[in-house]
mmCIF file of C-alpha atoms and ligand atoms in Angstrom:
data_model
loop_
_atom_site.group_PDB
_atom_site.id
_atom_site.type_symbol
_atom_site.label_atom_id
_atom_site.label_comp_id
_atom_site.label_asym_id
_atom_site.label_seq_id
_atom_site.Cartn_x
_atom_site.Cartn_y
_atom_site.Cartn_z
ATOM 1 C CA MET X 23 -1.508 4.697 -21.225
ATOM 2 C CA THR X 24 0.947 1.994 -20.164
ATOM 3 C CA GLN X 25 1.018 -1.189 -21.982
ATOM 4 C CA PRO X 26 -0.235 -4.484 -20.104
ATOM 5 C CA PRO X 27 2.912 -6.494 -19.400
ATOM 6 C CA GLN X 28 3.748 -9.203 -21.447
ATOM 7 C CA VAL X 29 3.503 -12.740 -20.197
ATOM 8 C CA ASP X 30 6.608 -15.056 -20.329
ATOM 9 C CA ILE X 31 5.053 -18.124 -18.296
ATOM 10 C CA GLU X 32 1.565 -19.304 -17.680
ATOM 11 C CA ILE X 33 0.957 -22.113 -15.319
ATOM 12 C CA ARG X 34 -2.505 -23.249 -15.333
ATOM 13 C CA ASN X 35 -4.024 -25.608 -12.751
ATOM 14 C CA VAL X 36 -0.983 -27.645 -12.629
ATOM 15 C CA ILE X 37 -0.831 -30.714 -10.561
ATOM 16 C CA LYS X 38 2.247 -33.281 -9.810
ATOM 17 C CA GLU X 39 1.669 -36.417 -8.342
ATOM 18 C CA PHE X 40 4.659 -38.814 -7.491
ATOM 19 C CA ALA X 41 3.829 -42.436 -7.195
ATOM 20 C CA GLY X 42 4.588 -43.832 -4.089
ATOM 21 C CA ARG X 43 7.066 -46.639 -3.517
ATOM 22 C CA GLY X 44 5.904 -50.000 -2.229
ATOM 23 C CA SER X 45 3.221 -49.645 0.276
ATOM 24 C CA GLU X 46 3.599 -45.732 0.193
ATOM 25 C CA GLY X 47 0.901 -43.523 -1.112
ATOM 26 C CA SER X 48 1.388 -41.193 -3.705
ATOM 27 C CA THR X 49 2.582 -37.781 -3.087
ATOM 28 C CA ARG X 50 0.961 -34.588 -4.623
ATOM 29 C CA ALA X 51 4.129 -32.124 -4.857
ATOM 30 C CA VAL X 52 2.269 -29.597 -6.635
ATOM 31 C CA ASP X 53 -1.608 -29.120 -6.042
ATOM 32 C CA ASN X 54 -3.577 -27.185 -8.527
ATOM 33 C CA VAL X 55 -0.889 -24.325 -9.163
ATOM 34 C CA SER X 56 -1.859 -21.182 -11.411
ATOM 35 C CA LEU X 57 0.626 -18.360 -11.984
ATOM 36 C CA THR X 58 1.463 -15.635 -14.546
ATOM 37 C CA ILE X 59 4.965 -14.649 -14.815
ATOM 38 C CA ASN X 60 5.440 -11.406 -16.562
ATOM 39 C CA ARG X 61 8.621 -10.582 -19.031
ATOM 40 C CA GLY X 62 11.426 -9.013 -17.262
ATOM 41 C CA GLU X 63 9.998 -9.849 -13.981
ATOM 42 C CA PHE X 64 11.983 -11.055 -10.887
ATOM 43 C CA PHE X 65 9.502 -13.534 -9.578
ATOM 44 C CA SER X 66 10.112 -15.716 -6.327
ATOM 45 C CA MET X 67 8.517 -18.929 -5.125
ATOM 46 C CA LEU X 68 8.807 -18.841 -1.499
ATOM 47 C CA GLY X 69 7.946 -21.641 1.118
ATOM 48 C CA PRO X 70 9.153 -24.230 3.665
ATOM 49 C CA SER X 71 11.202 -27.168 2.533
ATOM 50 C CA GLY X 72 8.874 -29.755 0.718
ATOM 51 C CA CYS X 73 6.169 -27.225 -0.505
ATOM 52 C CA GLY X 74 6.915 -27.985 -4.185
ATOM 53 C CA LYS X 75 8.822 -25.146 -5.096
ATOM 54 C CA THR X 76 11.611 -27.477 -7.018
ATOM 55 C CA THR X 77 9.069 -29.662 -8.530
ATOM 56 C CA THR X 78 7.262 -26.703 -10.127
ATOM 57 C CA LEU X 79 10.603 -25.360 -11.418
ATOM 58 C CA ARG X 80 11.554 -28.694 -12.817
ATOM 59 C CA MET X 81 8.244 -28.713 -14.615
ATOM 60 C CA ILE X 82 8.986 -25.306 -16.202
ATOM 61 C CA ALA X 83 12.126 -26.414 -17.293
ATOM 62 C CA GLY X 84 10.994 -29.860 -18.693
ATOM 63 C CA PHE X 85 12.614 -32.059 -16.452
ATOM 64 C CA GLU X 86 9.264 -33.478 -15.058
ATOM 65 C CA ASP X 87 5.908 -33.561 -16.653
ATOM 66 C CA PRO X 88 2.821 -32.271 -15.022
ATOM 67 C CA THR X 89 0.107 -34.855 -14.049
ATOM 68 C CA SER X 90 -2.240 -32.522 -15.434
ATOM 69 C CA GLY X 91 -2.673 -28.970 -16.221
ATOM 70 C CA GLU X 92 -0.639 -26.818 -18.654
ATOM 71 C CA ILE X 93 2.495 -24.861 -18.997
ATOM 72 C CA LEU X 94 2.932 -21.963 -21.535
ATOM 73 C CA LEU X 95 6.164 -20.560 -22.278
ATOM 74 C CA ARG X 96 5.469 -17.060 -24.260
ATOM 75 C CA GLY X 97 1.995 -18.231 -25.206
ATOM 76 C CA LYS X 98 2.942 -21.586 -26.521
ATOM 77 C CA ALA X 99 2.031 -24.843 -24.737
ATOM 78 C CA VAL X 100 5.260 -26.816 -23.865
ATOM 79 C CA GLN X 101 3.985 -30.140 -23.055
ATOM 80 C CA ASN X 102 5.772 -31.817 -26.077
ATOM 81 C CA VAL X 103 8.878 -29.719 -26.002
ATOM 82 C CA PRO X 104 12.113 -31.297 -24.655
ATOM 83 C CA ALA X 105 13.984 -29.606 -22.108
ATOM 84 C CA PHE X 106 16.863 -28.658 -24.201
ATOM 85 C CA HIS X 107 14.371 -26.863 -26.528
ATOM 86 C CA ARG X 108 13.014 -24.608 -24.054
ATOM 87 C CA PRO X 109 13.973 -20.939 -23.692
ATOM 88 C CA VAL X 110 14.826 -21.623 -20.189
ATOM 89 C CA ASN X 111 18.213 -22.290 -18.250
ATOM 90 C CA THR X 112 18.308 -23.463 -14.732
ATOM 91 C CA VAL X 113 20.801 -22.521 -12.070
ATOM 92 C CA PHE X 114 21.051 -25.584 -9.363
ATOM 93 C CA GLN X 115 21.793 -25.026 -5.660
ATOM 94 C CA ASP X 116 24.565 -27.694 -5.923
ATOM 95 C CA TYR X 117 26.098 -25.723 -9.116
ATOM 96 C CA ALA X 118 26.547 -29.071 -11.006
ATOM 97 C CA LEU X 119 29.612 -28.099 -12.739
ATOM 98 C CA PHE X 120 31.877 -30.493 -14.236
ATOM 99 C CA PRO X 121 34.568 -31.094 -12.175
ATOM 100 C CA HIS X 122 37.192 -31.997 -14.726
ATOM 101 C CA LEU X 123 36.622 -28.635 -16.747
ATOM 102 C CA THR X 124 38.108 -25.321 -16.032
ATOM 103 C CA ALA X 125 35.592 -22.289 -15.371
ATOM 104 C CA THR X 126 35.698 -21.273 -18.936
ATOM 105 C CA GLN X 127 35.409 -24.669 -20.370
ATOM 106 C CA ASN X 128 32.351 -25.205 -18.009
ATOM 107 C CA VAL X 129 30.719 -22.305 -19.785
ATOM 108 C CA MET X 130 31.631 -23.126 -23.053
ATOM 109 C CA PHE X 131 30.450 -26.653 -22.893
ATOM 110 C CA GLY X 132 26.792 -25.706 -23.808
ATOM 111 C CA LEU X 133 27.543 -23.345 -26.566
ATOM 112 C CA GLU X 134 29.692 -26.229 -28.332
ATOM 113 C CA MET X 135 27.045 -28.610 -27.932
ATOM 114 C CA GLU X 136 25.125 -25.951 -29.844
ATOM 115 C CA GLY X 137 27.479 -26.115 -32.634
ATOM 116 C CA ILE X 138 29.097 -22.518 -32.075
ATOM 117 C CA ASP X 139 32.989 -22.750 -32.916
ATOM 118 C CA LYS X 140 35.635 -22.965 -30.411
ATOM 119 C CA THR X 141 36.915 -19.280 -30.782
ATOM 120 C CA GLU X 142 33.388 -17.827 -30.580
ATOM 121 C CA ALA X 143 32.310 -19.849 -27.501
ATOM 122 C CA ARG X 144 35.602 -19.011 -25.623
ATOM 123 C CA LYS X 145 35.135 -15.268 -26.111
ATOM 124 C CA ARG X 146 31.522 -15.472 -25.152
ATOM 125 C CA ALA X 147 32.256 -17.536 -22.023
ATOM 126 C CA GLU X 148 35.302 -15.220 -21.249
ATOM 127 C CA GLU X 149 32.665 -12.364 -21.596
ATOM 128 C CA ALA X 150 30.003 -14.163 -19.143
ATOM 129 C CA LEU X 151 32.531 -15.034 -16.660
ATOM 130 C CA THR X 152 33.911 -11.232 -16.603
ATOM 131 C CA MET X 153 30.273 -10.095 -16.242
ATOM 132 C CA MET X 154 30.048 -12.435 -13.422
ATOM 133 C CA ARG X 155 33.082 -10.619 -11.756
ATOM 134 C CA LEU X 156 35.491 -13.445 -12.146
ATOM 135 C CA THR X 157 39.227 -12.617 -13.259
ATOM 136 C CA SER X 158 41.218 -14.401 -15.965
ATOM 137 C CA VAL X 159 43.315 -16.195 -13.406
ATOM 138 C CA GLN X 160 40.048 -17.923 -12.106
ATOM 139 C CA PHE X 161 38.862 -18.810 -15.723
ATOM 140 C CA ASN X 162 41.518 -21.541 -15.950
ATOM 141 C CA ARG X 163 40.842 -23.073 -12.286
ATOM 142 C CA LYS X 164 38.690 -26.151 -11.815
ATOM 143 C CA PRO X 165 35.703 -26.121 -9.451
ATOM 144 C CA ARG X 166 37.807 -27.716 -6.590
ATOM 145 C CA GLN X 167 40.134 -25.005 -6.894
ATOM 146 C CA MET X 168 37.467 -22.320 -6.526
ATOM 147 C CA SER X 169 35.449 -21.089 -3.311
ATOM 148 C CA GLY X 170 31.802 -21.691 -3.303
ATOM 149 C CA GLY X 171 30.898 -18.197 -4.227
ATOM 150 C CA GLN X 172 33.111 -18.495 -7.406
ATOM 151 C CA GLN X 173 31.574 -21.746 -8.335
ATOM 152 C CA GLN X 174 28.239 -19.996 -7.932
ATOM 153 C CA ARG X 175 29.189 -17.475 -10.326
ATOM 154 C CA VAL X 176 30.543 -20.030 -13.009
ATOM 155 C CA ALA X 177 27.197 -21.599 -12.844
ATOM 156 C CA LEU X 178 25.446 -18.298 -13.281
ATOM 157 C CA ALA X 179 27.833 -17.513 -16.118
ATOM 158 C CA ARG X 180 27.059 -21.109 -17.798
ATOM 159 C CA ALA X 181 23.257 -20.282 -17.416
ATOM 160 C CA LEU X 182 23.541 -16.883 -18.814
ATOM 161 C CA VAL X 183 25.696 -17.186 -21.771
ATOM 162 C CA LYS X 184 23.116 -18.898 -23.661
ATOM 163 C CA ARG X 185 20.911 -15.896 -23.339
ATOM 164 C CA PRO X 186 17.739 -17.885 -22.172
ATOM 165 C CA ALA X 187 14.461 -15.860 -21.976
ATOM 166 C CA VAL X 188 13.879 -17.029 -18.467
ATOM 167 C CA LEU X 189 16.404 -18.167 -15.956
ATOM 168 C CA LEU X 190 15.189 -20.543 -13.156
ATOM 169 C CA LEU X 191 17.324 -20.514 -10.086
ATOM 170 C CA ASP X 192 16.848 -22.956 -7.451
ATOM 171 C CA GLU X 193 18.023 -21.680 -3.978
ATOM 172 C CA PRO X 194 21.160 -20.721 -5.770
ATOM 173 C CA LEU X 195 22.654 -18.829 -2.914
ATOM 174 C CA GLY X 196 21.800 -21.286 -0.252
ATOM 175 C CA ALA X 197 25.204 -22.778 0.089
ATOM 176 C CA LEU X 198 27.108 -19.348 0.799
ATOM 177 C CA ASP X 199 27.473 -17.602 4.195
ATOM 178 C CA LEU X 200 25.696 -14.595 4.753
ATOM 179 C CA LYS X 201 27.768 -11.879 4.010
ATOM 180 C CA LEU X 202 28.345 -13.348 0.477
ATOM 181 C CA ARG X 203 24.738 -14.175 0.254
ATOM 182 C CA LYS X 204 23.872 -10.623 0.696
ATOM 183 C CA ASP X 205 26.480 -9.259 -1.738
ATOM 184 C CA MET X 206 25.263 -11.868 -4.335
ATOM 185 C CA GLN X 207 21.638 -10.929 -3.840
ATOM 186 C CA TYR X 208 22.451 -7.378 -4.703
ATOM 187 C CA GLU X 209 24.603 -8.305 -8.019
ATOM 188 C CA LEU X 210 21.955 -10.802 -9.106
ATOM 189 C CA ILE X 211 19.056 -8.165 -8.914
ATOM 190 C CA SER X 212 21.172 -5.439 -10.920
ATOM 191 C CA MET X 213 22.232 -8.097 -13.406
ATOM 192 C CA GLN X 214 18.829 -9.210 -13.868
ATOM 193 C CA LYS X 215 17.529 -5.700 -14.285
ATOM 194 C CA ASP X 216 20.458 -4.973 -16.892
ATOM 195 C CA LEU X 217 19.937 -8.164 -18.937
ATOM 196 C CA GLY X 218 16.118 -7.927 -18.737
ATOM 197 C CA ILE X 219 15.887 -11.528 -18.441
ATOM 198 C CA THR X 220 13.035 -12.988 -16.359
ATOM 199 C CA PHE X 221 14.048 -14.860 -13.028
ATOM 200 C CA ILE X 222 12.115 -17.299 -11.619
ATOM 201 C CA TYR X 223 13.968 -17.530 -8.049
ATOM 202 C CA VAL X 224 13.340 -20.396 -5.543
ATOM 203 C CA THR X 225 14.275 -19.723 -1.847
ATOM 204 C CA HIS X 226 12.966 -20.914 1.423
ATOM 205 C CA ASP X 227 14.226 -17.651 2.955
ATOM 206 C CA GLN X 228 11.876 -14.986 3.388
ATOM 207 C CA GLU X 229 14.182 -12.100 3.783
ATOM 208 C CA GLU X 230 15.839 -13.050 0.495
ATOM 209 C CA ALA X 231 12.576 -13.054 -1.404
ATOM 210 C CA LEU X 232 11.417 -9.817 0.146
ATOM 211 C CA THR X 233 14.678 -8.064 -0.808
ATOM 212 C CA MET X 234 14.748 -9.287 -4.500
ATOM 213 C CA SER X 235 11.569 -9.865 -5.652
ATOM 214 C CA ASP X 236 9.156 -7.889 -7.887
ATOM 215 C CA ARG X 237 6.390 -10.459 -6.875
ATOM 216 C CA ILE X 238 6.536 -13.437 -4.644
ATOM 217 C CA ALA X 239 4.244 -16.530 -4.364
ATOM 218 C CA VAL X 240 4.086 -17.953 -0.884
ATOM 219 C CA MET X 241 3.651 -21.740 -1.030
ATOM 220 C CA ASN X 242 2.633 -24.404 1.289
ATOM 221 C CA GLN X 243 1.899 -28.069 0.721
ATOM 222 C CA GLY X 244 1.813 -27.815 -2.836
ATOM 223 C CA LYS X 245 -0.471 -24.677 -2.947
ATOM 224 C CA VAL X 246 0.153 -21.307 -3.742
ATOM 225 C CA LEU X 247 -1.602 -19.174 -0.848
ATOM 226 C CA GLN X 248 -0.740 -15.648 -2.094
ATOM 227 C CA ILE X 249 0.801 -13.783 -4.860
ATOM 228 C CA GLY X 250 1.817 -10.239 -4.420
ATOM 229 C CA SER X 251 4.675 -7.456 -4.332
ATOM 230 C CA PRO X 252 6.820 -7.686 -1.202
ATOM 231 C CA GLU X 253 4.680 -5.003 0.517
ATOM 232 C CA GLU X 254 1.495 -6.636 -0.275
ATOM 233 C CA ILE X 255 2.775 -9.841 1.069
ATOM 234 C CA TYR X 256 4.138 -8.541 4.189
ATOM 235 C CA GLU X 257 1.458 -5.885 4.900
ATOM 236 C CA THR X 258 -1.510 -7.572 3.972
ATOM 237 C CA PRO X 259 -0.886 -11.176 4.362
ATOM 238 C CA ALA X 260 -3.860 -13.266 3.063
ATOM 239 C CA THR X 261 -3.671 -16.099 5.652
ATOM 240 C CA ARG X 262 -2.179 -17.240 8.902
ATOM 241 C CA PHE X 263 0.515 -19.057 7.388
ATOM 242 C CA VAL X 264 1.561 -16.246 5.204
ATOM 243 C CA ALA X 265 1.675 -13.829 8.095
ATOM 244 C CA ASP X 266 3.522 -16.401 10.303
ATOM 245 C CA PHE X 267 6.099 -17.429 7.645
ATOM 246 C CA ILE X 268 7.083 -13.857 6.448
ATOM 247 C CA GLY X 269 8.611 -11.877 9.206
ATOM 248 C CA GLU X 270 7.499 -11.982 13.024
ATOM 249 C CA THR X 271 3.784 -11.752 13.807
ATOM 250 C CA ASN X 272 1.623 -11.655 16.891
ATOM 251 C CA PHE X 273 -1.659 -13.611 17.052
ATOM 252 C CA LEU X 274 -4.650 -12.729 18.736
ATOM 253 C CA THR X 275 -7.725 -14.750 18.633
ATOM 254 C CA GLY X 276 -11.261 -13.145 19.300
ATOM 255 C CA THR X 277 -14.918 -12.878 17.942
ATOM 256 C CA VAL X 278 -16.070 -10.255 15.732
ATOM 257 C CA GLU X 279 -18.334 -7.890 17.640
ATOM 258 C CA GLY X 280 -18.946 -5.236 14.884
ATOM 259 C CA ARG X 281 -17.650 -3.979 11.745
ATOM 260 C CA GLU X 282 -17.640 -0.657 10.060
ATOM 261 C CA GLY X 283 -16.230 -0.408 6.392
ATOM 262 C CA ILE X 284 -12.799 -2.139 6.709
ATOM 263 C CA CYS X 285 -12.596 -1.790 10.334
ATOM 264 C CA ALA X 286 -13.746 -4.743 12.451
ATOM 265 C CA MET X 287 -14.283 -4.739 16.200
ATOM 266 C CA ILE X 288 -12.899 -7.902 17.775
ATOM 267 C CA ARG X 289 -13.557 -8.888 21.394
ATOM 268 C CA LEU X 290 -10.497 -10.734 22.897
ATOM 269 C CA ASP X 291 -11.953 -11.042 26.410
ATOM 270 C CA GLU X 292 -14.775 -9.430 28.618
ATOM 271 C CA SER X 293 -13.200 -6.335 29.158
ATOM 272 C CA THR X 294 -11.112 -5.635 25.788
ATOM 273 C CA VAL X 295 -11.969 -5.071 22.438
ATOM 274 C CA ILE X 296 -9.672 -4.111 19.634
ATOM 275 C CA LYS X 297 -10.011 -2.692 16.112
ATOM 276 C CA ALA X 298 -8.310 -4.246 13.008
ATOM 277 C CA ALA X 299 -8.757 -3.978 9.204
ATOM 278 C CA HIS X 300 -10.449 -6.776 7.274
ATOM 279 C CA SER X 301 -10.757 -7.325 3.624
ATOM 280 C CA GLU X 302 -13.700 -10.261 3.980
ATOM 281 C CA ASP X 303 -16.946 -9.049 2.417
ATOM 282 C CA ASN X 304 -18.599 -11.604 4.354
ATOM 283 C CA LEU X 305 -17.107 -11.127 8.001
ATOM 284 C CA LYS X 306 -19.777 -12.202 10.207
ATOM 285 C CA ILE X 307 -20.795 -10.812 13.819
ATOM 286 C CA GLY X 308 -20.212 -13.859 16.168
ATOM 287 C CA GLU X 309 -17.398 -15.150 14.098
ATOM 288 C CA GLN X 310 -14.177 -16.393 15.755
ATOM 289 C CA VAL X 311 -11.073 -14.953 13.756
ATOM 290 C CA THR X 312 -7.310 -14.048 14.322
ATOM 291 C CA VAL X 313 -5.975 -10.923 14.308
ATOM 292 C CA ALA X 314 -2.289 -10.468 13.031
ATOM 293 C CA ILE X 315 -0.228 -7.526 14.124
ATOM 294 C CA ARG X 316 3.450 -7.086 13.401
ATOM 295 C CA PRO X 317 5.830 -6.246 16.336
ATOM 296 C CA GLU X 318 7.108 -3.063 14.748
ATOM 297 C CA LYS X 319 3.596 -1.585 14.084
ATOM 298 C CA VAL X 320 3.116 -1.814 18.014
ATOM 299 C CA ASN X 321 4.214 1.395 20.014
ATOM 300 C CA ILE X 322 5.057 1.292 23.611
ATOM 301 C CA PHE X 323 5.072 4.111 26.225
ATOM 302 C CA ALA X 324 5.476 4.222 29.887
ATOM 303 C CA ALA X 325 2.289 4.556 32.106
ATOM 304 C CA GLN X 326 3.767 7.312 34.168
ATOM 305 C CA GLY X 327 6.001 10.442 33.792
ATOM 306 C CA VAL X 328 6.622 11.837 30.390
ATOM 307 C CA VAL X 329 6.701 10.429 26.793
ATOM 308 C CA LYS X 330 10.033 11.117 24.957
ATOM 309 C CA PHE X 331 10.002 11.506 20.999
ATOM 310 C CA ASP X 332 12.999 10.844 18.752
ATOM 311 C CA ASP X 333 13.088 14.497 17.838
ATOM 312 C CA GLY X 334 14.110 15.131 21.635
ATOM 313 C CA THR X 335 10.767 16.730 22.476
ATOM 314 C CA SER X 336 8.628 15.208 25.353
ATOM 315 C CA ARG X 337 5.132 15.502 26.907
ATOM 316 C CA PRO X 338 3.482 14.483 29.969
ATOM 317 C CA VAL X 339 2.032 10.814 29.690
ATOM 318 C CA ALA X 340 -1.693 11.930 30.512
ATOM 319 C CA GLN X 341 -1.895 14.561 27.865
ATOM 320 C CA TYR X 342 -0.347 12.174 25.304
ATOM 321 C CA ILE X 343 -3.044 9.541 26.263
ATOM 322 C CA GLU X 344 -5.775 12.194 25.857
ATOM 323 C CA GLY X 345 -4.641 12.569 22.422
ATOM 324 C CA LEU X 346 -4.496 9.019 21.448
ATOM 325 C CA ARG X 347 -7.782 7.937 23.002
ATOM 326 C CA THR X 348 -9.520 10.597 20.898
ATOM 327 C CA ASP X 349 -8.016 9.063 17.610
ATOM 328 C CA PRO X 350 -10.534 6.995 15.892
ATOM 329 C CA ASP X 351 -7.760 4.719 14.008
ATOM 330 C CA ILE X 352 -5.783 4.016 17.304
ATOM 331 C CA ASN X 353 -5.851 1.056 19.490
ATOM 332 C CA LEU X 354 -4.901 1.821 23.011
ATOM 333 C CA VAL X 355 -4.295 -0.706 25.671
ATOM 334 C CA PRO X 356 -2.782 -0.612 29.062
ATOM 335 C CA GLY X 357 -0.252 -3.455 29.599
ATOM 336 C CA ARG X 358 3.026 -4.591 31.556
ATOM 337 C CA VAL X 359 6.225 -5.692 30.421
ATOM 338 C CA GLU X 360 6.804 -9.300 30.977
ATOM 339 C CA TYR X 361 10.272 -9.745 28.848
ATOM 340 C CA ALA X 362 12.804 -7.469 27.382
ATOM 341 C CA ASN X 363 15.475 -8.723 24.774
ATOM 342 C CA TYR X 364 17.871 -6.071 23.852
ATOM 343 C CA ILE X 365 18.976 -6.645 20.063
ATOM 344 C CA GLY X 366 21.142 -4.083 19.289
ATOM 345 C CA THR X 367 18.878 -1.664 16.675
ATOM 346 C CA ASP X 368 15.863 -2.807 18.504
ATOM 347 C CA THR X 369 14.494 -4.151 21.762
ATOM 348 C CA ARG X 370 11.897 -6.745 21.632
ATOM 349 C CA TYR X 371 9.243 -6.322 24.616
ATOM 350 C CA THR X 372 7.039 -9.016 25.521
ATOM 351 C CA VAL X 373 3.845 -7.220 26.819
ATOM 352 C CA SER X 374 0.779 -8.729 28.691
ATOM 353 C CA PHE X 375 -2.564 -6.847 28.273
ATOM 354 C CA GLY X 376 -6.300 -7.421 28.831
ATOM 355 C CA GLY X 377 -8.585 -8.954 31.465
ATOM 356 C CA GLY X 378 -6.117 -10.656 33.879
ATOM 357 C CA ASN X 379 -3.030 -9.661 31.420
ATOM 358 C CA GLN X 380 -4.267 -12.918 29.637
ATOM 359 C CA HIS X 381 -3.002 -11.787 26.120
ATOM 360 C CA ARG X 382 0.693 -11.236 24.992
ATOM 361 C CA LEU X 383 2.250 -9.794 22.280
ATOM 362 C CA VAL X 384 5.741 -8.650 21.338
ATOM 363 C CA ALA X 385 6.351 -4.813 20.598
ATOM 364 C CA ARG X 386 9.646 -3.983 18.682
ATOM 365 C CA GLU X 387 10.982 -0.609 19.622
ATOM 366 C CA GLN X 388 13.963 1.205 17.864
ATOM 367 C CA ASN X 389 16.550 2.068 20.002
ATOM 368 C CA PHE X 390 16.867 5.639 18.581
ATOM 369 C CA GLY X 391 18.183 7.627 21.538
ATOM 370 C CA LEU X 392 20.084 6.779 24.599
ATOM 371 C CA ARG X 393 19.239 3.599 26.083
ATOM 372 C CA ASN X 394 17.957 4.938 29.527
ATOM 373 C CA ASP X 395 15.608 7.307 27.432
ATOM 374 C CA THR X 396 13.885 4.508 25.599
ATOM 375 C CA TYR X 397 13.938 1.322 28.162
ATOM 376 C CA HIS X 398 11.087 -0.047 29.821
ATOM 377 C CA GLU X 399 12.031 -2.277 32.862
ATOM 378 C CA VAL X 400 10.490 -5.567 33.163
ATOM 379 C CA GLY X 401 7.426 -5.404 35.420
ATOM 380 C CA SER X 402 6.607 -1.916 34.644
ATOM 381 C CA SER X 403 3.372 -0.688 33.598
ATOM 382 C CA ILE X 404 2.960 0.635 30.214
ATOM 383 C CA HIS X 405 0.703 1.424 27.392
ATOM 384 C CA ILE X 406 0.701 0.010 23.884
ATOM 385 C CA PHE X 407 -1.046 1.424 20.932
ATOM 386 C CA TRP X 408 -1.082 0.628 17.244
ATOM 387 C CA ASP X 409 -3.001 1.922 14.152
ATOM 388 C CA TYR X 410 -5.834 -0.386 13.530
ATOM 389 C CA GLU X 411 -5.161 -0.557 9.755
ATOM 390 C CA THR X 412 -1.672 -2.160 10.724
ATOM 391 C CA ALA X 413 -3.625 -5.094 12.202
ATOM 392 C CA ARG X 414 -5.148 -7.592 10.215
ATOM 393 C CA VAL X 415 -8.169 -9.901 10.565
ATOM 394 C CA LEU X 416 -7.606 -13.325 9.292
ATOM 395 C CA ARG X 417 -9.860 -16.401 8.827
ATOM 396 C CA GLN X 418 -7.482 -19.147 8.248
HETATM 397 P P1 ADP E 270 10.725 -28.190 -2.123
HETATM 398 O O1 ADP E 270 11.737 -27.725 -3.280
HETATM 399 O O2 ADP E 270 9.838 -26.833 -2.011
HETATM 400 O O3 ADP E 270 11.725 -28.416 -1.031
HETATM 401 P P2 ADP E 270 9.944 -30.227 -3.637
HETATM 402 O O4 ADP E 270 9.287 -29.703 -4.878
HETATM 403 O O5 ADP E 270 11.470 -30.734 -3.878
HETATM 404 O O6 ADP E 270 9.892 -29.114 -2.484
HETATM 405 O O7 ADP E 270 9.134 -31.534 -3.003
HETATM 406 C C1 ADP E 270 7.971 -31.554 -3.017
HETATM 407 C C2 ADP E 270 7.257 -32.844 -2.501
HETATM 408 O O8 ADP E 270 7.307 -33.890 -3.375
HETATM 409 C C3 ADP E 270 8.016 -33.333 -1.069
HETATM 410 O O9 ADP E 270 7.060 -33.871 -0.365
HETATM 411 C C4 ADP E 270 9.011 -34.333 -1.930
HETATM 412 O O10 ADP E 270 9.439 -35.354 -1.269
HETATM 413 C C5 ADP E 270 8.253 -34.779 -3.067
HETATM 414 N N1 ADP E 270 8.830 -35.335 -4.136
HETATM 415 C C6 ADP E 270 9.966 -34.546 -5.112
HETATM 416 N N2 ADP E 270 10.402 -35.118 -5.898
HETATM 417 C C7 ADP E 270 9.985 -36.344 -5.715
HETATM 418 C C8 ADP E 270 10.229 -37.544 -6.619
HETATM 419 N N3 ADP E 270 10.892 -37.504 -7.832
HETATM 420 N N4 ADP E 270 9.751 -38.751 -6.046
HETATM 421 C C9 ADP E 270 8.744 -38.786 -5.071
HETATM 422 N N5 ADP E 270 8.445 -37.657 -4.349
HETATM 423 C C10 ADP E 270 9.107 -36.377 -4.776
HETATM 424 MG MG1 MG E 271 13.893 -27.461 -3.376
#
């Protein structure tokens, strides 16, 4: 039997309100958030700017007190524990290094404050800087003599040298350019797994959260909308906001016409009914819903001629269509290509379909073969199809 995971952090019904200045009303920055973060987990809080990520992190660190609710670190309520006594450390987006101290001195500072003697502190600081792949030349540089990426490594070394149980990272890679950010993402993940320290990682970058996290909490307007693994969040978004914020999504609106198990029949217009998966126990016939479909789940093929497959084989369209029509899991719809955007690895097709071609969705096709083999001309008649389970019925 596998052991249940040990809990490092528990946030219970936490609310944070900031009093307004002058005639301003108060702001509810965090609105009844509950989360459980396991030991050794890489946990991300993801959401747009202003959704309450930093405020949540600052309450865990002890820089802010909740207006109500409770925070527990390793099972102990921390209301009355000051920030410097909590087994957590924070890495800030702006690094917050001392400008007049060298890299080594910056990392030593916290250790010396704890009463560790200079020789030992220097040794540990240099180990931490080495782990962050800084060289002895860089040890003696001051922040202004280092690049953004190097400063970030110093900030990480300074946070890790004290071996916190939990490391809080607030958009730590936000100021780095794309290439360096990607490199640092992989370094952070492997370092986190090596050290076994719990990471709580704040980001507004959905791709970063998907790449790095064991689990993600998606936030908006102070609320947690969904918590799950990257796959769960991406493949089965719980709300329209989550589906829209993470990756690209097509939304179609319609009314529920029937349901059978997890399959719902959704009428889009007089002549068009599609199937989509739902997880609502009480989905009602006649209810208006949104269907979310990812562009890469939608397949597209020309309405005439032959269909070419990536293994080099081909089949007549008429025969291919017959096969799809008899598959109960498949939605098959005729349409027309409105736009085609070539983006290197893929082509994004905007396709119209349904009664009077009134609905649109984006289908993303990988450019696996020669371009002429896979390209669909703007204005051409095509068919699109997708497995109904890849389309989700959403209520909100
Ligand atoms: P995020 O980190 O997700 O961008 P924040 O947690 O920084 O969001 O902010 C959430 C909300 O709380 C915002 O509306 C912000 O303006 C407000 N806020 C944050 N800190 C304060 C403060 N000290 N005083 C007043 N309002 C604040
Ligand atoms: Mg923030």
